[in-house]
mmCIF file of C-alpha atoms in Angstrom:
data_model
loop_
_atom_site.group_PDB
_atom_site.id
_atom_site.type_symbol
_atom_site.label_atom_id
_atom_site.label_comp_id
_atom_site.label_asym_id
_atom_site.label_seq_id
_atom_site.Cartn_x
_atom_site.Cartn_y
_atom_site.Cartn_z
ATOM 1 C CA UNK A 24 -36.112 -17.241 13.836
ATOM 2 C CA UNK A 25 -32.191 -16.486 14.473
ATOM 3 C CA UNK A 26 -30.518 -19.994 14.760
ATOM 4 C CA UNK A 27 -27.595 -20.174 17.500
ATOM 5 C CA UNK A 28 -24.805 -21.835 16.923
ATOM 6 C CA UNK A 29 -23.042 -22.246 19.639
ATOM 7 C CA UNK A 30 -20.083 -24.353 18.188
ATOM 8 C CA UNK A 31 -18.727 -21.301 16.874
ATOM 9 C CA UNK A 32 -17.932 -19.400 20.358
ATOM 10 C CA UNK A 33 -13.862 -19.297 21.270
ATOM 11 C CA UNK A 34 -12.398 -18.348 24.770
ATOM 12 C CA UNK A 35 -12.433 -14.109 24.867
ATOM 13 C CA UNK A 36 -8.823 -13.514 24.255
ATOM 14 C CA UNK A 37 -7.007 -12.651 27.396
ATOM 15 C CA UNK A 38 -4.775 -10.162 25.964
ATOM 16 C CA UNK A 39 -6.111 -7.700 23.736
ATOM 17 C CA UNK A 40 -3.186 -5.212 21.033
ATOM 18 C CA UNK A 41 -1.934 -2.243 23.138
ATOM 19 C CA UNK A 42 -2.591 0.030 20.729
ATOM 20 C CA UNK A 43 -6.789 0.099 19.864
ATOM 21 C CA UNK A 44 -8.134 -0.117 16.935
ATOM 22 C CA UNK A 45 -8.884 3.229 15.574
ATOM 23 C CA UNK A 46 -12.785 3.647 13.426
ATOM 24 C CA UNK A 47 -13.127 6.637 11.029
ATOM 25 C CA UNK A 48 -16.791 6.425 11.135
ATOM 26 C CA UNK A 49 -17.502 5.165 14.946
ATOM 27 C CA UNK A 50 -21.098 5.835 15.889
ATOM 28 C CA UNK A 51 -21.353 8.984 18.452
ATOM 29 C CA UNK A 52 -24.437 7.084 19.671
ATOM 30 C CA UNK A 53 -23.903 8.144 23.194
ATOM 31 C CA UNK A 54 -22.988 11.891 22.204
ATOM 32 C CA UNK A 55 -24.768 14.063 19.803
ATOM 33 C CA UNK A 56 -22.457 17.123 18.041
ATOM 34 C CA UNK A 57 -19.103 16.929 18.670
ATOM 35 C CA UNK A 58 -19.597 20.836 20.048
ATOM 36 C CA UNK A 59 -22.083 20.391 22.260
ATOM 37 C CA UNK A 60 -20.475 17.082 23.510
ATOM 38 C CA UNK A 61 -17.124 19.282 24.561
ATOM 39 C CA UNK A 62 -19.308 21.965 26.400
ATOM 40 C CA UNK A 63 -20.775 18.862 28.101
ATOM 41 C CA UNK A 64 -17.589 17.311 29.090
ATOM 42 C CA UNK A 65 -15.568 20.659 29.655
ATOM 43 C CA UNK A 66 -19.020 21.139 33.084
ATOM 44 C CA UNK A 67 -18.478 17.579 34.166
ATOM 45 C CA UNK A 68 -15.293 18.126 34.255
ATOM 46 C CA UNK A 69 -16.045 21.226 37.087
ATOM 47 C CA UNK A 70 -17.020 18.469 39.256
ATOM 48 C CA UNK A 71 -15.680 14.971 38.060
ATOM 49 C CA UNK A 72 -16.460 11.921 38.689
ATOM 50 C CA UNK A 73 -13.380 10.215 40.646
ATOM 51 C CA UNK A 74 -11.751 7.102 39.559
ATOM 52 C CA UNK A 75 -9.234 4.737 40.814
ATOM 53 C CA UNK A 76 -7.460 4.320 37.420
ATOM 54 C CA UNK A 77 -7.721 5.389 34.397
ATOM 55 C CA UNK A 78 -9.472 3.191 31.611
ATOM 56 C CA UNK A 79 -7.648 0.376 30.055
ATOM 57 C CA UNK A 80 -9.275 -1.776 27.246
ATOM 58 C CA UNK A 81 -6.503 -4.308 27.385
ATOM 59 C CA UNK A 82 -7.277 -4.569 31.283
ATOM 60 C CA UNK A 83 -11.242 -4.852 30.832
ATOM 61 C CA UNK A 84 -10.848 -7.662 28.297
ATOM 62 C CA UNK A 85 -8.673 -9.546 30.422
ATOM 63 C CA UNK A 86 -10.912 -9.293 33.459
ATOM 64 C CA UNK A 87 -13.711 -10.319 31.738
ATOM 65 C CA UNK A 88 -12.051 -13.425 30.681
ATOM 66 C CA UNK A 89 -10.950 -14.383 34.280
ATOM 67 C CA UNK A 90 -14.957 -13.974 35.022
ATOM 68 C CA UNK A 91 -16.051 -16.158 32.353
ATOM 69 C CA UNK A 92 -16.884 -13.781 29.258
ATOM 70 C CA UNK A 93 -16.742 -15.562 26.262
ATOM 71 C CA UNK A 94 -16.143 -14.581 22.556
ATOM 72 C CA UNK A 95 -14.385 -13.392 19.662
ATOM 73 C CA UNK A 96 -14.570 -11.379 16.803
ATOM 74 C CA UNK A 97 -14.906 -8.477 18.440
ATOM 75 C CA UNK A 98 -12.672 -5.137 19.350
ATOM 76 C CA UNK A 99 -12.541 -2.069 21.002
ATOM 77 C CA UNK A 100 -12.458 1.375 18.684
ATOM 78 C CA UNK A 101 -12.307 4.702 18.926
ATOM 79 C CA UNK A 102 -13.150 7.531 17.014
ATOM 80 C CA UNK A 103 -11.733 11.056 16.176
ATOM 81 C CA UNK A 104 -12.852 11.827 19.785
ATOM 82 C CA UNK A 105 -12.195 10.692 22.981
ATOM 83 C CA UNK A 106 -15.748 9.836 24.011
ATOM 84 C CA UNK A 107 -16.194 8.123 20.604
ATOM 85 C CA UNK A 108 -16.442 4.379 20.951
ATOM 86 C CA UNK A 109 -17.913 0.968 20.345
ATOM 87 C CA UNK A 110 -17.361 -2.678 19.048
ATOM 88 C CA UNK A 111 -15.629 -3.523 15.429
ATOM 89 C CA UNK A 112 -15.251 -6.917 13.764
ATOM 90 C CA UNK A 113 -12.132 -8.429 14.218
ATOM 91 C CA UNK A 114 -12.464 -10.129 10.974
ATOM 92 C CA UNK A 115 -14.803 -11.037 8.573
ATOM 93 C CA UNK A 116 -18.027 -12.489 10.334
ATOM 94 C CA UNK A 117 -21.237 -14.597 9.096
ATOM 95 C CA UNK A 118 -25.144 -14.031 9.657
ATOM 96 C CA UNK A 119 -26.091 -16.119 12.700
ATOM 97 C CA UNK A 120 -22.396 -16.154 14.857
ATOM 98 C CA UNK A 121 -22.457 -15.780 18.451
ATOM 99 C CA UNK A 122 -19.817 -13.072 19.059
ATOM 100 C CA UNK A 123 -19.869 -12.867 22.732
ATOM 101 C CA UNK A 124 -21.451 -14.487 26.015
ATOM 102 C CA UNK A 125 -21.881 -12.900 29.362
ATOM 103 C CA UNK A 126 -22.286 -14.771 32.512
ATOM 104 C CA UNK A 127 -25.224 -13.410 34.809
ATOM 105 C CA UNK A 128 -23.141 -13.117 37.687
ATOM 106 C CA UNK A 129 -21.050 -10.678 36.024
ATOM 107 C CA UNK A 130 -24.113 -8.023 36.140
ATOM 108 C CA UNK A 131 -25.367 -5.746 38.263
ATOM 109 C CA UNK A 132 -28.699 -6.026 38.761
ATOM 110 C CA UNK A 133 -31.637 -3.786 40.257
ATOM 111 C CA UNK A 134 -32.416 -6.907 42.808
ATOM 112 C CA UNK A 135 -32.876 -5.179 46.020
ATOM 113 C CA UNK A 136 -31.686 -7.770 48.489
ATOM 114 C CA UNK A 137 -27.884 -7.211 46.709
ATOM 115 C CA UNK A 138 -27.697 -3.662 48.415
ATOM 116 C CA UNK A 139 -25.983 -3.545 51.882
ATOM 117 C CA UNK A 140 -28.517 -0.824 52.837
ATOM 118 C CA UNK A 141 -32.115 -0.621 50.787
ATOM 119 C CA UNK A 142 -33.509 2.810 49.976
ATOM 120 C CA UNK A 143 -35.104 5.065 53.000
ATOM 121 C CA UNK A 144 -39.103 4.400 51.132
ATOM 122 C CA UNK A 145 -40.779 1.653 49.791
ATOM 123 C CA UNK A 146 -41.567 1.167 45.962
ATOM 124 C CA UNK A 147 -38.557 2.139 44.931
ATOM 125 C CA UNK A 148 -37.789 2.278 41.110
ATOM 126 C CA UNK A 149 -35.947 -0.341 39.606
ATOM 127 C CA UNK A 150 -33.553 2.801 37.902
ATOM 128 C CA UNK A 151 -32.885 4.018 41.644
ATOM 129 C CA UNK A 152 -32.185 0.337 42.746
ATOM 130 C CA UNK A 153 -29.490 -0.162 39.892
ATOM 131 C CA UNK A 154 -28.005 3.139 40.369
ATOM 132 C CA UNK A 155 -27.708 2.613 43.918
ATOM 133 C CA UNK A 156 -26.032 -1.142 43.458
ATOM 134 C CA UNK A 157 -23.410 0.845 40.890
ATOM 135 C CA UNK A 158 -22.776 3.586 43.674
ATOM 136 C CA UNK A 159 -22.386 0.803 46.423
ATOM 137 C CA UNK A 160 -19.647 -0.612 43.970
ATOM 138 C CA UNK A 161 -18.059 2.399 42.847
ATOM 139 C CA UNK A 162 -17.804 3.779 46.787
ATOM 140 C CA UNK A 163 -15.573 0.819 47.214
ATOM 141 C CA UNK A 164 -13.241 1.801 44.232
ATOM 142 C CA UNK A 165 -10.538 -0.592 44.234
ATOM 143 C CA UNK A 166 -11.709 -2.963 46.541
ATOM 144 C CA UNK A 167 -15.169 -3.591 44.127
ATOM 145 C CA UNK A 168 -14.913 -6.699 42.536
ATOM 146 C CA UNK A 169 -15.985 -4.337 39.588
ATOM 147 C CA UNK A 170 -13.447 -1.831 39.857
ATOM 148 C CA UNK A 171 -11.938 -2.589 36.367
ATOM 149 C CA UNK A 172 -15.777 -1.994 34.773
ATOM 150 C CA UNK A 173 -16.039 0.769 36.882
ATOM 151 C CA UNK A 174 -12.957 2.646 35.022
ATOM 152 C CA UNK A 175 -14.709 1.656 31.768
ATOM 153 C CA UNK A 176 -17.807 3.893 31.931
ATOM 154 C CA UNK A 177 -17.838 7.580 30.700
ATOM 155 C CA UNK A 178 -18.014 10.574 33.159
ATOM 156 C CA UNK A 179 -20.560 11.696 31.715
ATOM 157 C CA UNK A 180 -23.967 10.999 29.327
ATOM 158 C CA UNK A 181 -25.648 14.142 27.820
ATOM 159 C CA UNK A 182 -28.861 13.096 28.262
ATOM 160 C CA UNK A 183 -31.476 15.964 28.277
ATOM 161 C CA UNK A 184 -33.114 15.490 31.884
ATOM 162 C CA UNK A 185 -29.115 15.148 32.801
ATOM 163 C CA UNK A 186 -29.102 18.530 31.354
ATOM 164 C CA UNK A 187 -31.720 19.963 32.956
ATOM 165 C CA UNK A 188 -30.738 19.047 36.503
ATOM 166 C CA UNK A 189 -27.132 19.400 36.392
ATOM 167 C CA UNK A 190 -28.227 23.191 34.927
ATOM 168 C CA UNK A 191 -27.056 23.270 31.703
ATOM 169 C CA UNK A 192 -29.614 25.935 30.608
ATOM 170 C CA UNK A 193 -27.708 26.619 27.163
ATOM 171 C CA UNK A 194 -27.660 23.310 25.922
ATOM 172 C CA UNK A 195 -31.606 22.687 27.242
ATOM 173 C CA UNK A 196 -32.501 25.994 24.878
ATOM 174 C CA UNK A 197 -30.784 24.629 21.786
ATOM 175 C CA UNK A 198 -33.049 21.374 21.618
ATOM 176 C CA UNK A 199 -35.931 24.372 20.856
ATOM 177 C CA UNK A 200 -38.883 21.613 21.287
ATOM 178 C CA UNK A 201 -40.455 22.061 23.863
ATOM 179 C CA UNK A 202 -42.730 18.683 24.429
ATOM 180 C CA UNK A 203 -38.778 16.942 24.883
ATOM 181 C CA UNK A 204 -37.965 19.632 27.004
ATOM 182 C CA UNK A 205 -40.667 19.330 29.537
ATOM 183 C CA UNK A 206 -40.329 15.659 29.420
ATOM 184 C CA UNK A 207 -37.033 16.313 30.678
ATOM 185 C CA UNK A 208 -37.759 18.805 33.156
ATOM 186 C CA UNK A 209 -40.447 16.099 34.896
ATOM 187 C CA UNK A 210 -37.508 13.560 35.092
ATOM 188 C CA UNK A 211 -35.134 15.877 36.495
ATOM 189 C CA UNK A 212 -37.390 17.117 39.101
ATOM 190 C CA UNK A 213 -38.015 13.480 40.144
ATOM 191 C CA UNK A 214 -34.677 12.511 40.241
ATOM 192 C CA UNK A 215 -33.716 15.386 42.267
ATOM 193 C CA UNK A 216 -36.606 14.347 44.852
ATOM 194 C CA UNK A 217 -35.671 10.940 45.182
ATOM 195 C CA UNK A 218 -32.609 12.367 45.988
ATOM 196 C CA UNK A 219 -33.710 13.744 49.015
ATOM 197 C CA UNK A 220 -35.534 10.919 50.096
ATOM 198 C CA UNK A 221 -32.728 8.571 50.039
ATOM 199 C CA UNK A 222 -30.673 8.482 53.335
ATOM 200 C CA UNK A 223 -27.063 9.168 52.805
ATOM 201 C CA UNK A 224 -26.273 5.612 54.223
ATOM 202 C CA UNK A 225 -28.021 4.007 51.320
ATOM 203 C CA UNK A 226 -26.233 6.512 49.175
ATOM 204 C CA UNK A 227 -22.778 5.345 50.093
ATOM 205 C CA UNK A 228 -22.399 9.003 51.089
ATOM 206 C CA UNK A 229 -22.342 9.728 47.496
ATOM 207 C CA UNK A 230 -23.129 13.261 46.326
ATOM 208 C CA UNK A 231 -25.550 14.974 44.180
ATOM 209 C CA UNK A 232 -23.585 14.874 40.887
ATOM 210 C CA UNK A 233 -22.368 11.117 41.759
ATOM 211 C CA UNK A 234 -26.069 10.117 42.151
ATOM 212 C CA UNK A 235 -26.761 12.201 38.945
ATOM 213 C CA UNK A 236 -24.056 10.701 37.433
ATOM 214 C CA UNK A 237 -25.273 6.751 38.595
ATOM 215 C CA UNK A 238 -28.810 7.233 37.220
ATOM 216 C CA UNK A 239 -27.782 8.422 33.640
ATOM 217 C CA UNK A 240 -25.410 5.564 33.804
ATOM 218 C CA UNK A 241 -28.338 3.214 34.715
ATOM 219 C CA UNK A 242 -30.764 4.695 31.805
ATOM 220 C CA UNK A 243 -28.266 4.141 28.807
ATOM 221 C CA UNK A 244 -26.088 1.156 29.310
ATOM 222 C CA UNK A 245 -28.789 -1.002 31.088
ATOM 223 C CA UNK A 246 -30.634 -4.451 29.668
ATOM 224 C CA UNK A 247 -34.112 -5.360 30.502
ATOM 225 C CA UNK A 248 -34.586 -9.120 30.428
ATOM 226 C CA UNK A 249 -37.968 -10.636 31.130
ATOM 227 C CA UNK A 250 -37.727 -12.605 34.193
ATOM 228 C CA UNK A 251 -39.060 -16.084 33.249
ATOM 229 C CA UNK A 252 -40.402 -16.914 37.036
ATOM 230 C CA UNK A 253 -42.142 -13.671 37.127
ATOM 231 C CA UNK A 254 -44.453 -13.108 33.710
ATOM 232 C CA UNK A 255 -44.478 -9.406 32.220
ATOM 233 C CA UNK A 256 -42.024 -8.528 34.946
ATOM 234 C CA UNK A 257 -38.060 -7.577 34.222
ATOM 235 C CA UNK A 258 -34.377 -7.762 35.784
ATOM 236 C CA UNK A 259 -32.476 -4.993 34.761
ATOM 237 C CA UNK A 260 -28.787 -4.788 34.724
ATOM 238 C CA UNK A 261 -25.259 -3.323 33.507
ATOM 239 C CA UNK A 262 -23.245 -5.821 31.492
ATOM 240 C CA UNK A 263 -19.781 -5.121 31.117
ATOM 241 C CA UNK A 264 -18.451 -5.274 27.590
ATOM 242 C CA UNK A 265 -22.188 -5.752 26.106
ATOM 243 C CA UNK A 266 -22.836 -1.946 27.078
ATOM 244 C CA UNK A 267 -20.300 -0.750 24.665
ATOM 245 C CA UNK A 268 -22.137 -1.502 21.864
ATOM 246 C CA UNK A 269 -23.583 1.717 19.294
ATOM 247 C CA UNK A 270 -27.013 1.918 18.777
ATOM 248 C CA UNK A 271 -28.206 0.625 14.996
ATOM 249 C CA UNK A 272 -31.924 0.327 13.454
ATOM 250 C CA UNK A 273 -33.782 1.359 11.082
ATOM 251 C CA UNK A 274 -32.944 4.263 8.756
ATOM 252 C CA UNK A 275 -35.134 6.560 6.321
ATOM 253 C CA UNK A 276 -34.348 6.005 2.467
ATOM 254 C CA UNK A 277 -33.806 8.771 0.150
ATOM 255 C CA UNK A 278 -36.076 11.039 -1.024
ATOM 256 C CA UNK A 279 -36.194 11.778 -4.489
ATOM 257 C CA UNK A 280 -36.555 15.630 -6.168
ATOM 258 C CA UNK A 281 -37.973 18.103 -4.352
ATOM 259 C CA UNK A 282 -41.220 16.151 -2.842
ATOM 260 C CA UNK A 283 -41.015 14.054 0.580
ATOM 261 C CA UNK A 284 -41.378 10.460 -1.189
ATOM 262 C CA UNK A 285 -40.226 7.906 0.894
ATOM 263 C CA UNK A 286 -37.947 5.454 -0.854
ATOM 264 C CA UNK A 287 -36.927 2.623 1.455
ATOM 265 C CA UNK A 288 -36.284 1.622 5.302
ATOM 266 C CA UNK A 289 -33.451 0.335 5.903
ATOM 267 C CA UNK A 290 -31.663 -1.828 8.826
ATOM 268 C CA UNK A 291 -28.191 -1.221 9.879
ATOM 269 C CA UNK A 292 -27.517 -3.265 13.499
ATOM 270 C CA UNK A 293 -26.170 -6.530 12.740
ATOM 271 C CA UNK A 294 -26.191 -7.976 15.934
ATOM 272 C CA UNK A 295 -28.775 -8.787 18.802
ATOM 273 C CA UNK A 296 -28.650 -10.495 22.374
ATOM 274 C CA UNK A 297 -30.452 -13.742 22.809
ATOM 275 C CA UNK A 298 -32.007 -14.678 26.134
ATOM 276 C CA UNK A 299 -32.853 -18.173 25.609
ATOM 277 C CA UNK A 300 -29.455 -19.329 24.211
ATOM 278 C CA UNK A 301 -28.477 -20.466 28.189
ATOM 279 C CA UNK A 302 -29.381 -20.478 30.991
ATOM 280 C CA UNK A 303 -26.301 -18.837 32.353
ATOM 281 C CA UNK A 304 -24.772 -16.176 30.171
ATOM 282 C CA UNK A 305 -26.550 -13.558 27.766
ATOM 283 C CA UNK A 306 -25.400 -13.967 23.712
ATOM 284 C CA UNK A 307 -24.781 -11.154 21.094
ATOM 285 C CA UNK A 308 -24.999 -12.969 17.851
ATOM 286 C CA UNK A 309 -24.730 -11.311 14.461
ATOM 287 C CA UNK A 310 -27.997 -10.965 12.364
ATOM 288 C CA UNK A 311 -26.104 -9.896 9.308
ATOM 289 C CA UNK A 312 -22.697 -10.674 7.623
ATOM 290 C CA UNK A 313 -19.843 -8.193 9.032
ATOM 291 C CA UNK A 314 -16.814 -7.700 7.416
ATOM 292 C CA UNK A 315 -13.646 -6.934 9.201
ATOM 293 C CA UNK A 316 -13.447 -3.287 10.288
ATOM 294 C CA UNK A 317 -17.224 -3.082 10.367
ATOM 295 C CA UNK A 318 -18.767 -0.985 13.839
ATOM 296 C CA UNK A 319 -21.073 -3.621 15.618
ATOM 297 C CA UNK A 320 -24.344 -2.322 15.942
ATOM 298 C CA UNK A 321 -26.895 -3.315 18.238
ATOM 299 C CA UNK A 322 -30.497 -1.916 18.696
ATOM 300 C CA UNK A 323 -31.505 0.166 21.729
ATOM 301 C CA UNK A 324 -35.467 -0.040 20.286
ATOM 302 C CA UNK A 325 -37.947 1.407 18.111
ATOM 303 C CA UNK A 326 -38.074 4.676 19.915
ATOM 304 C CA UNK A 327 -38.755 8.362 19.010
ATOM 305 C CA UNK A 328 -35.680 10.939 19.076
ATOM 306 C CA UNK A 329 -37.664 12.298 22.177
ATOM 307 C CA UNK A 330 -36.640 8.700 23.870
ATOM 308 C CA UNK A 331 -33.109 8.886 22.610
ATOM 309 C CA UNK A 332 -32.700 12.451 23.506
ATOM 310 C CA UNK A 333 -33.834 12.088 27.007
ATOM 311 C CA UNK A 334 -32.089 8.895 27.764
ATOM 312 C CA UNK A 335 -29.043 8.361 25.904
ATOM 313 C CA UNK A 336 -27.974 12.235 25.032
ATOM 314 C CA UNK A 337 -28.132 11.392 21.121
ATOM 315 C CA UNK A 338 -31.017 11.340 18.024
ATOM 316 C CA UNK A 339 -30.610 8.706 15.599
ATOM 317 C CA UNK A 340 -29.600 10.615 11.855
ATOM 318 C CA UNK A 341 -32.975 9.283 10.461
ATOM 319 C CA UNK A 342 -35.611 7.974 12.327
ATOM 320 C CA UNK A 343 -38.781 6.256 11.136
ATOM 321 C CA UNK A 344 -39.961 5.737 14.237
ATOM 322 C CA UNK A 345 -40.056 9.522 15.469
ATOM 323 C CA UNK A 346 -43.528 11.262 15.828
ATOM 324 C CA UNK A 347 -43.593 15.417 16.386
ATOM 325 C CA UNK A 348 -46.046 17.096 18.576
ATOM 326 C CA UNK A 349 -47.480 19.974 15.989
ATOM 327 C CA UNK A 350 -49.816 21.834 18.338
ATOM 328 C CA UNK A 351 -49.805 21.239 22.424
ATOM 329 C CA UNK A 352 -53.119 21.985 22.737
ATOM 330 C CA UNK A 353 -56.272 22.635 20.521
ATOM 331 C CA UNK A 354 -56.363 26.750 21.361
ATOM 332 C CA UNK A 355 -52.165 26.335 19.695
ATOM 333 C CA UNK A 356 -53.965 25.054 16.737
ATOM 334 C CA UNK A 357 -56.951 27.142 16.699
ATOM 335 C CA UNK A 358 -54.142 30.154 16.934
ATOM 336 C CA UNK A 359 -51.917 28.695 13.817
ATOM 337 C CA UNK A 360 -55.033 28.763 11.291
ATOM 338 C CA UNK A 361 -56.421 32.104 12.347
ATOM 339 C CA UNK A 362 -53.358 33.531 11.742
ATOM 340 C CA UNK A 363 -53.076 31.957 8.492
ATOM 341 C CA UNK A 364 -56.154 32.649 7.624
ATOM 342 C CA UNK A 365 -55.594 36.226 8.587
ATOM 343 C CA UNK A 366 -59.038 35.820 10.568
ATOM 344 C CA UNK A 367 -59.708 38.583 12.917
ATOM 345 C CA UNK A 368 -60.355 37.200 17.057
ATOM 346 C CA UNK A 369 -62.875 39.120 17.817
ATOM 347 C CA UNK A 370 -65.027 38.342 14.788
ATOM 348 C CA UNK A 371 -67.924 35.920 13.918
ATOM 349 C CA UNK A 372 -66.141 33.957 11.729
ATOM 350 C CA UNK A 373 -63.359 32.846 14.407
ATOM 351 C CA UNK A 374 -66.224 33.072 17.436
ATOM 352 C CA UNK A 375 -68.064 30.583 15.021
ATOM 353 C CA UNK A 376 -64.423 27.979 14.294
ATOM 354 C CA UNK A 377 -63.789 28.218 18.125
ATOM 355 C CA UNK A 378 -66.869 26.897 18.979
ATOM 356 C CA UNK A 379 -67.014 24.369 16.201
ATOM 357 C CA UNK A 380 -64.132 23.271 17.523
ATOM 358 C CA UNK A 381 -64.721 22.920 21.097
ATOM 359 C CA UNK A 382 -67.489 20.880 20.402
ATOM 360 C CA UNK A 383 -65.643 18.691 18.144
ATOM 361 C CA UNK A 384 -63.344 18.225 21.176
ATOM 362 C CA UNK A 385 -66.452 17.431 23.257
ATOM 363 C CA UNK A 386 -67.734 14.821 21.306
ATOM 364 C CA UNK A 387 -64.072 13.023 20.869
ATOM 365 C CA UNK A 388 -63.815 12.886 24.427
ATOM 366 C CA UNK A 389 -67.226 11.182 25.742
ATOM 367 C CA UNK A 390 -66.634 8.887 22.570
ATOM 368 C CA UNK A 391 -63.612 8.011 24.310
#
């Protein structure tokens, strides 16, 4: 068990260098290839987002700091491209140092009774909650008490339902895997319908692409926290600062020669966020030693590239975790081995397999 030590956490620095620190090898966690990223950004861009200001990371730390974020060690970076970015250590950092601490007030969170106008049905998600708490906020642009945050987050996340609904038909066809695409095509359609069924007052008047925009926000920056008074239930919210942090995990070894032998699993997030360190603010400690110019990297989960690819708008660049869907259904598999087989459909031998099969299937199911 990770052992906090609290001693170790200094006041955020107020002021953060003018000029960011610049990372070679930042993480496109949130992106995928740089080309498709630019296609992405260049039909966002057709109908942007609108902001009060433009981003400033000197600003953001300094805000933070007047609402009681705590921490050091840790920097803004950027990468070769503009929507490349995450957390580096400051300086050299040991296993087991809290980096950064959060207040709970500083969130938004999917509680309904925070809305100035709930949803026009009952039931409604907790994603369509959060997203509408981040419109209400971002409707009031520089009045928000979140205004500064607000300049922080990207236009845009590639996710694949995001894809799908915004009708980006040429990037859907690339992914060329079908069980991710129609995963992405069910969210999209839902989206759009709950959509509809929101009243424009509870929308903020926001439009299509702003809602859009708000629930792909919602589904890759957001924390789920267990809520101690309510068992197996969660709070969801955006944390400013905390959501800047690159996905890390576990990684495939090498494989040796020309056979698929696995070699090792390794870990590369070093740092986590601890619920139970206080009652107040939510800690990012470091699980591993850092050294100074090292990205921070925090785990989004042990997920499939399916996951990543419909939520964030990225696949890990080995994944352990990631399971394939060979054949969609048992007459796709039945199909593959005639063919290799070079067996003939309208002879014995594959009336014989078919219904060999089928009964297999049979059996399965009433087992189950």
């Amino acid at each position: 068990m990770l052992t906090l030590r609290t001693q170790g956490l200094a006041q955020l620095p107020k002021q953060q260098p003018t000029t960011k620190h610049h990372c070679k090898n930042i993480r496109r966690s949130r992106t995928g290839s740089s080309r498709s990223v630019a296609r992405v950004v260049a039909a966002a861009a057709s109908e942007p987002i609108q902001r009060s200001s433009e981003f400033d990371v000197k600003e953001l730390f300094q805000w933070s700091a007047q609402n009681g974020v705590r921490g050091s060690g840790l920097a803004f970076a950027t990468g070769d491209e503009e929507w490349e970015r995450g957390m580096i250590a400051q300086e050299d950092q040991p296993e087991g140092r809290p980096l950064l601490a959060i207040p709970y007030s500083l969130a938004l969170t999917d509680e309904i009774n925070r809305l100035d106008v709930s949803p026009a049905y009952d039931g409604a998600h907790w994603g369509v909650v959060l997203a509408l708490r981040l419109l209400q906020e971002y409707k009031k642009g520089d009045s928000s008490e979140w205004a500064v945050y607000m300049t922080s987050l990207p236009a845009t996340v590639p996710a694949l339902w995001w894809l799908v609904a915004t009708g980006q038909k040429d990037l859907v066809e690339e992914v060329q895997y079908s069980p991710a695409v129609q995963l992405a095509e069910a969210m999209a359609k839902d989206v759009l319908k709950t959509y509809e069924r929101i009243g424009p007052e509870a929308l903020h008047q926001a439009s299509l692409a702003e809602f859009l925009w708000a629930v792909a926000m919602v589904h890759s920056r957001s924390f789920g926290l267990e809520d101690s008074s309510r068992p197996g239930q969660y709070r969801h919210m955006l944390m400013p600062l905390a959501d800047m942090l690159n996905h890390g995990g576990d990684q495939l070894g090498t494989y040796k020669g020309g056979q698929a032998a696995l070699k090792s699993v390794n870990r590369d997030d070093n740092i986590e966020w601890v619920v139970e360190a206080a009652p107040d603010a939510l800690y990012f400690v470091s699980t591993a030693a850092m050294q100074a110019g090292q990205e921070a990297l925090m785990s989004y989960g042990d997920r499939s590239n399916d996951h990543f690819l419909l939520y964030y708008g990225f696949v890990p660049r080995s994944n352990p975790h990631d399971d394939v869907v060979l054949f969609e259904s048992l007459d796709d598999l039945l199909s593959w081995y005639a063919g290799s087989r070079g067996l003939d459909p309208a002879g014995t031998e594959w009336a014989a397999l078919s219904g060999a099969a089928a009964g297999a299937a049979a059996s399965t199911a009433e087992a189950v």
